[in-house]
Tab-separated table of C-alpha atoms in Angstrom:
chain	number	residue	atom	x	y	z
G	241	UNK	CA	-0.134	-0.130	0.081
G	242	UNK	CA	3.047	2.328	-0.159
G	243	UNK	CA	1.720	3.953	-3.517
G	244	UNK	CA	-1.732	4.550	-1.554
G	245	UNK	CA	-2.206	7.639	0.296
G	246	UNK	CA	-5.199	8.255	2.708
G	247	UNK	CA	-7.326	11.273	1.861
G	248	UNK	CA	-11.237	12.339	2.680
G	249	UNK	CA	-14.576	11.737	0.676
G	250	UNK	CA	-14.683	15.443	0.797
G	251	UNK	CA	-11.208	16.130	-0.835
G	252	UNK	CA	-12.302	13.316	-3.666
G	253	UNK	CA	-16.032	14.359	-3.900
G	254	UNK	CA	-18.917	16.715	-3.235
G	255	UNK	CA	-21.551	15.175	-1.199
G	256	UNK	CA	-25.454	15.868	-1.911
G	257	UNK	CA	-28.547	14.544	0.026
G	258	UNK	CA	-32.106	14.434	-1.487
G	259	UNK	CA	-35.546	15.815	-0.609
G	260	UNK	CA	-36.937	14.640	2.291
G	261	UNK	CA	-40.450	13.627	1.077
G	262	UNK	CA	-42.030	11.377	-1.586
G	263	UNK	CA	-43.766	12.786	-4.723
G	264	UNK	CA	-47.012	11.435	-6.326
G	265	UNK	CA	-46.056	8.555	-8.166
G	266	UNK	CA	-47.022	8.340	-12.121
G	267	UNK	CA	-47.050	5.824	-14.666
G	268	UNK	CA	-44.430	7.398	-16.481
G	269	UNK	CA	-41.909	10.318	-16.630
G	270	UNK	CA	-38.548	11.018	-14.994
G	271	UNK	CA	-37.500	8.262	-12.330
G	272	UNK	CA	-37.670	8.863	-8.737
G	273	UNK	CA	-35.200	6.782	-7.557
G	274	UNK	CA	-35.319	4.434	-4.423
G	275	UNK	CA	-32.729	2.921	-2.250
G	276	UNK	CA	-34.340	-0.378	-3.186
G	277	UNK	CA	-32.622	0.302	-6.713
G	278	UNK	CA	-29.269	0.104	-5.288
G	279	UNK	CA	-28.469	-3.411	-6.115
G	280	UNK	CA	-24.519	-4.367	-5.276
G	281	UNK	CA	-23.093	-1.712	-7.370
G	282	UNK	CA	-25.777	-1.237	-9.884
G	283	UNK	CA	-29.013	0.754	-10.459
G	284	UNK	CA	-31.921	-1.439	-10.740
G	285	UNK	CA	-34.764	0.818	-12.013
G	286	UNK	CA	-37.178	-1.978	-11.511
G	287	UNK	CA	-37.292	-0.841	-7.832
G	288	UNK	CA	-38.156	2.523	-8.594
G	289	UNK	CA	-41.003	4.724	-9.774
G	290	UNK	CA	-41.951	7.860	-11.791
G	291	UNK	CA	-43.001	11.454	-11.375
G	292	UNK	CA	-44.314	14.276	-13.365
G	293	UNK	CA	-42.512	16.557	-15.058
G	294	UNK	CA	-43.461	19.254	-12.637
G	295	UNK	CA	-42.576	17.449	-9.420
G	296	UNK	CA	-39.179	16.571	-11.464
G	297	UNK	CA	-38.733	20.519	-11.346
G	298	UNK	CA	-39.123	20.585	-7.670
G	299	UNK	CA	-37.355	17.289	-6.721
G	300	UNK	CA	-34.028	18.362	-8.535
G	301	UNK	CA	-33.902	22.021	-7.205
G	302	UNK	CA	-31.133	20.878	-4.615
G	303	UNK	CA	-29.306	18.233	-7.154
G	304	UNK	CA	-30.139	16.723	-10.421
G	305	UNK	CA	-28.152	13.253	-10.493
G	306	UNK	CA	-25.454	12.907	-13.292
G	307	UNK	CA	-23.585	10.225	-15.108
G	308	UNK	CA	-20.570	9.095	-13.056
G	309	UNK	CA	-22.471	10.132	-9.552
G	310	UNK	CA	-22.313	7.642	-6.934
G	311	UNK	CA	-25.669	7.055	-5.668
G	312	UNK	CA	-25.770	5.935	-1.701
G	313	UNK	CA	-28.241	5.333	1.094
G	314	UNK	CA	-27.558	7.453	4.382
G	315	UNK	CA	-30.352	5.545	5.784
G	316	UNK	CA	-31.470	1.876	6.508
G	317	UNK	CA	-29.700	0.151	3.506
G	318	UNK	CA	-26.211	1.384	4.489
G	319	UNK	CA	-23.172	0.559	2.646
G	320	UNK	CA	-25.356	0.271	-0.615
G	321	UNK	CA	-24.181	2.347	-3.549
G	322	UNK	CA	-24.385	2.447	-7.704
G	323	UNK	CA	-23.103	4.562	-10.225
G	324	UNK	CA	-25.920	7.104	-12.255
G	325	UNK	CA	-25.390	5.674	-15.426
G	326	UNK	CA	-25.914	7.743	-18.948
G	327	UNK	CA	-28.983	8.911	-20.186
G	328	UNK	CA	-31.211	8.813	-17.531
G	329	UNK	CA	-33.352	11.596	-15.968
G	330	UNK	CA	-34.157	11.175	-12.149
G	331	UNK	CA	-34.121	12.767	-9.079
G	332	UNK	CA	-33.244	11.339	-5.557
G	333	UNK	CA	-35.636	9.361	-3.634
G	334	UNK	CA	-35.638	9.876	0.434
G	335	UNK	CA	-32.641	8.499	2.361
G	336	UNK	CA	-30.830	8.740	-0.893
G	337	UNK	CA	-27.580	11.056	-1.306
G	338	UNK	CA	-24.858	11.713	-3.875
G	339	UNK	CA	-20.937	11.448	-4.307
G	340	UNK	CA	-19.828	13.734	-7.129
G	341	UNK	CA	-16.523	12.748	-7.818
G	342	UNK	CA	-13.810	15.379	-8.357
G	343	UNK	CA	-12.524	13.627	-11.663
G	344	UNK	CA	-9.243	15.354	-11.439
G	345	UNK	CA	-8.428	13.355	-8.304
G	346	UNK	CA	-10.629	10.502	-8.560
G	347	UNK	CA	-12.242	8.068	-11.401
G	348	UNK	CA	-15.999	7.617	-10.857
G	349	UNK	CA	-15.940	3.898	-11.016
G	350	UNK	CA	-12.954	3.958	-8.604
G	351	UNK	CA	-14.941	5.694	-6.267
G	352	UNK	CA	-17.754	3.362	-6.455
G	353	UNK	CA	-15.448	0.311	-5.953
G	354	UNK	CA	-13.601	2.408	-3.016
G	355	UNK	CA	-16.797	2.661	-1.445
G	356	UNK	CA	-18.351	-0.929	-1.798
G	357	UNK	CA	-14.663	-2.329	-0.717
G	358	UNK	CA	-14.259	-3.952	2.796
G	359	UNK	CA	-12.098	-0.873	4.138
G	360	UNK	CA	-14.814	1.576	3.655
G	361	UNK	CA	-17.807	-0.598	4.412
G	362	UNK	CA	-15.934	-0.838	7.904
G	363	UNK	CA	-15.687	2.986	8.234
G	364	UNK	CA	-19.401	2.919	7.485
G	365	UNK	CA	-20.359	0.512	10.168
G	366	UNK	CA	-18.114	2.332	12.700
G	367	UNK	CA	-19.246	5.651	12.179
G	368	UNK	CA	-22.880	4.987	11.673
G	369	UNK	CA	-25.215	6.820	13.927
G	370	UNK	CA	-27.966	4.243	15.817
G	371	UNK	CA	-31.107	5.732	15.637
G	372	UNK	CA	-34.275	4.938	17.714
G	373	UNK	CA	-35.767	3.223	14.267
G	374	UNK	CA	-33.118	3.120	11.994
G	375	UNK	CA	-29.012	3.338	11.605
G	376	UNK	CA	-27.729	6.423	9.272
G	377	UNK	CA	-24.672	8.045	8.037
G	378	UNK	CA	-24.328	11.655	9.403
G	379	UNK	CA	-24.128	13.619	6.101
G	380	UNK	CA	-22.291	16.501	7.689
G	381	UNK	CA	-19.391	14.414	9.093
G	382	UNK	CA	-19.086	12.368	5.769
G	383	UNK	CA	-16.970	14.525	3.838
G	384	UNK	CA	-14.371	13.882	6.736
G	385	UNK	CA	-14.418	10.565	6.424
G	386	UNK	CA	-11.139	8.560	5.313
G	387	UNK	CA	-10.553	6.922	2.324
G	388	UNK	CA	-7.678	5.220	0.518
G	389	UNK	CA	-6.607	5.694	-3.023
G	390	UNK	CA	-3.549	5.229	-5.509
G	391	UNK	CA	-2.681	7.664	-8.140
G	392	UNK	CA	-5.316	8.582	-11.152
G	393	UNK	CA	-3.436	6.098	-13.358
G	394	UNK	CA	-3.599	3.286	-10.992
G	395	UNK	CA	-7.168	3.665	-10.426
G	396	UNK	CA	-8.123	3.655	-14.027
G	397	UNK	CA	-6.152	0.466	-14.373
G	398	UNK	CA	-8.247	-1.138	-11.259
G	399	UNK	CA	-11.351	-0.052	-12.988
G	400	UNK	CA	-10.227	-1.568	-16.230
G	401	UNK	CA	-10.160	-5.090	-14.516
G	402	UNK	CA	-13.236	-4.690	-12.591
G	403	UNK	CA	-15.052	-2.849	-15.148
G	404	UNK	CA	-14.527	-5.583	-17.302
G	405	UNK	CA	-16.443	-7.925	-15.447
G	406	UNK	CA	-19.220	-5.576	-14.802
G	407	UNK	CA	-19.561	-4.979	-18.241
G	408	UNK	CA	-20.046	-8.672	-18.945
G	409	UNK	CA	-22.464	-9.109	-16.244
G	410	UNK	CA	-24.426	-5.699	-17.951
G	411	UNK	CA	-24.549	-7.682	-21.484
G	412	UNK	CA	-25.914	-10.816	-19.675
G	413	UNK	CA	-28.390	-8.742	-17.954
G	414	UNK	CA	-29.392	-7.396	-21.582
G	415	UNK	CA	-29.488	-10.925	-22.762
G	416	UNK	CA	-32.209	-11.897	-20.066
G	417	UNK	CA	-34.353	-9.266	-20.384
G	418	UNK	CA	-34.356	-9.464	-24.094
G	419	UNK	CA	-34.992	-13.056	-24.221
G	420	UNK	CA	-37.916	-12.588	-21.683
G	421	UNK	CA	-39.393	-9.702	-24.052
G	422	UNK	CA	-39.152	-12.130	-26.692
G	423	UNK	CA	-40.782	-14.942	-24.989
G	424	UNK	CA	-43.897	-12.507	-23.887
G	425	UNK	CA	-44.096	-11.571	-27.637
G	426	UNK	CA	-44.103	-15.256	-28.949
G	427	UNK	CA	-46.673	-15.914	-26.134
G	428	UNK	CA	-48.883	-13.156	-27.265
G	429	UNK	CA	-48.503	-13.882	-30.675
G	430	UNK	CA	-49.865	-17.603	-30.496
G	431	UNK	CA	-53.202	-15.920	-29.390
G	432	UNK	CA	-54.150	-17.154	-26.131
G	433	UNK	CA	-58.091	-18.083	-26.005
G	434	UNK	CA	-58.715	-21.191	-24.696
G	435	UNK	CA	-59.849	-21.097	-20.820
G	436	UNK	CA	-58.672	-23.850	-18.821
G	437	UNK	CA	-58.398	-24.072	-14.877
G	438	UNK	CA	-55.150	-23.935	-12.605
G	439	UNK	CA	-56.003	-27.468	-11.134
G	440	UNK	CA	-56.217	-28.846	-14.544
G	441	UNK	CA	-53.087	-28.026	-15.483
G	442	UNK	CA	-50.723	-27.646	-12.345
G	443	UNK	CA	-50.389	-28.676	-8.600
G	444	UNK	CA	-50.056	-25.712	-6.085
G	445	UNK	CA	-47.807	-25.336	-3.002
G	446	UNK	CA	-46.973	-23.085	-0.660
G	447	UNK	CA	-43.893	-22.460	1.300
G	448	UNK	CA	-43.050	-22.077	5.237
G	449	UNK	CA	-44.937	-19.710	7.217
G	450	UNK	CA	-41.934	-18.733	9.087
G	451	UNK	CA	-38.342	-17.699	8.370
G	452	UNK	CA	-35.109	-19.640	8.815
G	453	UNK	CA	-31.943	-18.377	10.353
G	454	UNK	CA	-29.901	-16.768	7.437
G	455	UNK	CA	-26.457	-17.687	6.943
G	456	UNK	CA	-23.909	-16.211	4.318
G	457	UNK	CA	-23.854	-19.256	1.922
G	458	UNK	CA	-25.474	-22.469	1.358
G	459	UNK	CA	-29.126	-23.214	-0.243
G	460	UNK	CA	-31.087	-20.299	-1.255
G	461	UNK	CA	-33.920	-19.081	0.870
G	462	UNK	CA	-35.974	-17.146	-1.709
G	463	UNK	CA	-37.654	-13.960	-1.084
G	464	UNK	CA	-40.907	-12.441	-2.784
G	465	UNK	CA	-38.517	-9.441	-3.554
G	466	UNK	CA	-36.500	-11.846	-5.797
G	467	UNK	CA	-39.573	-12.057	-8.297
G	468	UNK	CA	-39.120	-8.788	-10.728
G	469	UNK	CA	-40.907	-8.263	-14.078
G	470	UNK	CA	-40.744	-12.368	-14.677
G	471	UNK	CA	-37.329	-12.708	-13.752
G	472	UNK	CA	-35.710	-14.289	-10.590
G	473	UNK	CA	-33.134	-11.864	-9.032
G	474	UNK	CA	-31.433	-13.852	-6.604
G	475	UNK	CA	-29.554	-10.753	-5.201
G	476	UNK	CA	-32.856	-9.939	-3.248
G	477	UNK	CA	-32.809	-13.471	-1.550
G	478	UNK	CA	-30.663	-14.824	1.323
G	479	UNK	CA	-29.452	-18.483	2.272
G	480	UNK	CA	-30.183	-21.244	4.385
G	481	UNK	CA	-27.818	-23.701	6.261
G	482	UNK	CA	-27.800	-27.190	5.002
G	483	UNK	CA	-28.764	-28.304	8.062
G	484	UNK	CA	-31.613	-26.597	8.170
G	485	UNK	CA	-32.416	-26.846	4.576
G	486	UNK	CA	-34.509	-30.126	4.887
G	487	UNK	CA	-36.793	-28.686	7.385
G	488	UNK	CA	-37.782	-25.751	5.070
G	489	UNK	CA	-38.170	-28.105	1.909
G	490	UNK	CA	-40.699	-30.796	3.855
G	491	UNK	CA	-43.537	-29.228	2.091
G	492	UNK	CA	-42.103	-28.781	-1.347
G	493	UNK	CA	-38.757	-28.192	-2.758
G	494	UNK	CA	-38.688	-25.949	-5.587
G	495	UNK	CA	-37.477	-27.848	-9.070
G	496	UNK	CA	-36.611	-26.701	-12.469
G	497	UNK	CA	-39.769	-25.057	-14.103
G	498	UNK	CA	-41.592	-24.420	-11.263
G	499	UNK	CA	-43.438	-21.069	-11.540
G	500	UNK	CA	-42.668	-19.231	-8.428
G	501	UNK	CA	-45.324	-16.529	-7.355
G	502	UNK	CA	-46.178	-14.434	-4.181
G	503	UNK	CA	-49.621	-14.880	-2.666
G	504	UNK	CA	-49.450	-12.177	-0.222
G	505	UNK	CA	-48.128	-8.428	-1.141
G	506	UNK	CA	-46.647	-8.203	-4.570
G	507	UNK	CA	-49.521	-9.990	-5.955
G	508	UNK	CA	-48.914	-10.924	-10.064
G	509	UNK	CA	-45.338	-11.322	-9.811
G	510	UNK	CA	-43.806	-14.752	-10.615
G	511	UNK	CA	-40.744	-16.125	-12.261
G	512	UNK	CA	-39.362	-19.520	-13.347
G	513	UNK	CA	-37.248	-21.549	-11.223
G	514	UNK	CA	-33.746	-22.616	-12.737
G	515	UNK	CA	-32.369	-25.870	-12.980
G	516	UNK	CA	-28.981	-24.709	-11.629
G	517	UNK	CA	-29.434	-23.794	-8.077
G	518	UNK	CA	-30.711	-25.033	-4.797
G	519	UNK	CA	-33.511	-23.571	-2.966
G	520	UNK	CA	-36.504	-23.226	-0.544
G	521	UNK	CA	-39.605	-20.947	-0.599
G	522	UNK	CA	-39.600	-17.978	1.269
G	523	UNK	CA	-42.645	-16.340	3.451
G	524	UNK	CA	-45.636	-15.564	1.542
G	525	UNK	CA	-44.340	-17.721	-1.763
G	526	UNK	CA	-45.653	-20.510	-3.576
G	527	UNK	CA	-45.196	-22.392	-6.801
G	528	UNK	CA	-47.009	-23.907	-9.801
G	529	UNK	CA	-45.998	-27.178	-10.909
G	530	UNK	CA	-47.185	-28.233	-14.294
G	531	UNK	CA	-48.944	-31.618	-14.600
G	532	UNK	CA	-49.582	-31.311	-18.307
G	533	UNK	CA	-47.103	-32.449	-20.525
G	534	UNK	CA	-47.820	-29.972	-23.291
G	535	UNK	CA	-47.433	-27.313	-20.932
G	536	UNK	CA	-44.004	-26.462	-19.852
G	537	UNK	CA	-43.179	-24.402	-16.917
G	538	UNK	CA	-42.352	-21.245	-19.165
G	539	UNK	CA	-45.585	-21.376	-20.932
G	540	UNK	CA	-47.302	-21.761	-17.817
G	541	UNK	CA	-45.120	-18.798	-16.504
G	542	UNK	CA	-46.383	-16.486	-19.276
G	543	UNK	CA	-49.986	-17.488	-18.834
G	544	UNK	CA	-49.874	-16.361	-15.060
G	545	UNK	CA	-48.040	-13.212	-16.360
G	546	UNK	CA	-50.691	-12.574	-19.163
G	547	UNK	CA	-53.248	-9.491	-18.832
G	548	UNK	CA	-56.093	-12.129	-18.546
G	549	UNK	CA	-54.922	-14.131	-15.105
G	550	UNK	CA	-53.494	-10.748	-14.182
G	551	UNK	CA	-57.062	-9.381	-14.326
G	552	UNK	CA	-58.519	-12.374	-12.612
G	553	UNK	CA	-55.881	-11.951	-9.561
G	554	UNK	CA	-57.112	-8.332	-8.974
G	555	UNK	CA	-60.636	-9.831	-8.962
G	556	UNK	CA	-60.271	-12.467	-6.700
G	557	UNK	CA	-57.652	-10.727	-4.246
G	558	UNK	CA	-58.804	-10.526	-0.680
G	559	UNK	CA	-58.297	-7.519	1.108
G	560	UNK	CA	-56.920	-8.032	4.667
G	561	UNK	CA	-56.363	-5.666	7.424
G	562	UNK	CA	-52.821	-5.178	6.652
G	563	UNK	CA	-51.897	-7.263	3.445
G	564	UNK	CA	-53.797	-8.481	-0.024
G	565	UNK	CA	-53.512	-12.212	-0.653
G	566	UNK	CA	-54.314	-15.017	-3.102
G	567	UNK	CA	-56.581	-17.626	-1.301
G	568	UNK	CA	-54.477	-20.814	-2.338
G	569	UNK	CA	-57.123	-22.948	-1.323
G	570	UNK	CA	-59.215	-21.600	-4.165
G	571	UNK	CA	-56.641	-20.726	-6.812
G	572	UNK	CA	-57.033	-24.314	-8.331
G	573	UNK	CA	-60.483	-23.499	-9.463
G	574	UNK	CA	-59.378	-20.293	-11.187
G	575	UNK	CA	-59.793	-19.834	-14.682
G	576	UNK	CA	-56.352	-19.235	-17.312
G	577	UNK	CA	-56.013	-18.672	-20.572
G	578	UNK	CA	-53.733	-20.724	-22.793
G	579	UNK	CA	-53.100	-20.697	-26.678
G	580	UNK	CA	-55.181	-23.307	-28.841
G	581	UNK	CA	-54.389	-27.080	-27.780
G	582	UNK	CA	-52.763	-27.650	-30.931
G	583	UNK	CA	-49.582	-25.080	-30.528
G	584	UNK	CA	-49.200	-25.946	-26.865
G	585	UNK	CA	-46.279	-28.322	-27.654
G	586	UNK	CA	-44.488	-26.223	-30.264
G	587	UNK	CA	-44.688	-22.811	-28.238
G	588	UNK	CA	-43.867	-24.739	-24.877
G	589	UNK	CA	-40.570	-25.892	-26.372
G	590	UNK	CA	-40.093	-22.010	-28.018
G	591	UNK	CA	-40.640	-20.548	-24.809
G	592	UNK	CA	-38.288	-23.158	-22.826
G	593	UNK	CA	-35.296	-22.148	-25.179
G	594	UNK	CA	-35.671	-18.265	-24.278
G	595	UNK	CA	-36.082	-19.395	-20.547
G	596	UNK	CA	-32.720	-21.515	-21.141
G	597	UNK	CA	-31.134	-18.552	-22.531
G	598	UNK	CA	-32.205	-16.175	-19.637
G	599	UNK	CA	-30.824	-19.304	-16.862
G	600	UNK	CA	-27.620	-19.309	-18.440
G	601	UNK	CA	-27.122	-15.474	-18.828
G	602	UNK	CA	-27.984	-15.325	-15.067
G	603	UNK	CA	-25.822	-18.115	-14.407
G	604	UNK	CA	-22.598	-16.865	-15.591
G	605	UNK	CA	-23.437	-13.480	-14.233
G	606	UNK	CA	-23.287	-15.367	-10.779
G	607	UNK	CA	-19.926	-16.297	-11.453
G	608	UNK	CA	-18.729	-13.131	-12.795
G	609	UNK	CA	-19.965	-11.414	-9.876
G	610	UNK	CA	-18.383	-13.759	-7.156
G	611	UNK	CA	-15.048	-13.168	-8.979
G	612	UNK	CA	-15.436	-9.520	-8.841
G	613	UNK	CA	-16.334	-9.596	-5.410
G	614	UNK	CA	-13.204	-11.942	-4.905
G	615	UNK	CA	-11.095	-9.383	-6.609
G	616	UNK	CA	-12.600	-6.243	-5.294
G	617	UNK	CA	-11.054	-6.364	-1.719
G	618	UNK	CA	-7.757	-7.336	-2.816
G	619	UNK	CA	-7.371	-4.461	-5.484
G	620	UNK	CA	-8.931	-1.870	-3.019
G	621	UNK	CA	-6.584	-2.459	-0.873
G	622	UNK	CA	-3.460	-2.807	-2.821
G	623	UNK	CA	-2.732	-6.523	-2.138
G	624	UNK	CA	-3.234	-7.872	-5.647
G	625	UNK	CA	-1.282	-6.294	-8.239
G	626	UNK	CA	-3.577	-5.287	-11.265
G	627	UNK	CA	-1.514	-7.476	-13.880
G	628	UNK	CA	-2.175	-10.465	-11.850
G	629	UNK	CA	-5.823	-9.447	-11.602
G	630	UNK	CA	-6.009	-9.282	-15.470
G	631	UNK	CA	-4.216	-12.564	-15.519
G	632	UNK	CA	-7.219	-14.391	-13.263
G	633	UNK	CA	-9.952	-12.544	-15.603
G	634	UNK	CA	-8.413	-13.766	-18.448
G	635	UNK	CA	-8.349	-17.416	-17.366
G	636	UNK	CA	-11.902	-17.185	-15.996
G	637	UNK	CA	-13.605	-15.629	-18.595
């Protein structure tokens, strides 16, 4: 670390915070960013909303996020951050702040990696303020917090190595998104018009009604937050120990092709269970397991996500005192619309192919993310030389 120097956040970036209120949400317009969109270094807009143009002007009086800003949470999800991408019009949500890098001394991506690195994460843990309800980063003192960095040329070399992995992950995310859209288009083009019942197509299983002790590694304990627009985002789930896993899969163990869905809160969300992970259902989650050889899990998923069944969910939802829910005992009797019988086999095959592409992209991204997370602390501490990291990345990709 002889070539690295200690400086402060205020020496390398300007700190801004966002509004302390929430505007009226709209169906379209500029983005109103949410701390839930900060996803391990990436901005996942699936968790953010929109606001009107008039409100956008009000909510950006203090600051307008711009490309290269490091977005971070200063309350609740402490330690989470993401880089503001190009071409997004957005305002900060509640509990969000910005580090605007001084580019003559620090590379924006290096600032992000430094923020996510173990040394600065330890600083956050040590200096956060423990409130009555939430922990927070004191923005007034944040500019004085220490941060380690090398010369700008070395920063850019580190960014090149880690950025290559992030770029490949981003490509895989686009592949998954495009494949899902192609699958949706194929389903709609097949003219879904024949009504069946859920019970005539699939078995319904619900998950445990409690939460196990979470661990850092092991089988996945899925969360309803992982169900995002037809895709399974495992970054929102936790792990359960190998010893606990049998207890949490006594009722059912999700398997390849099962349709995972939420029966409380986040109603209408669903995703396909991949073949390469071992997992148990989380609370408020259930699954559909196809019993019809002509109806693959992929086809069942798109029937579930289709407008007809989404309207059925809205009509039959039970509105409780605290949450809305799908009555699972009645679900097998619900109607669901499928394409004509003669096209089911070929359509099932085509949709399964699209979802295999999604699964492959997601699997590769998890491998690349694990490699990035292994290299990150070593590069950010100077323990690993850039040329050695480049060789590791070359051998693994």
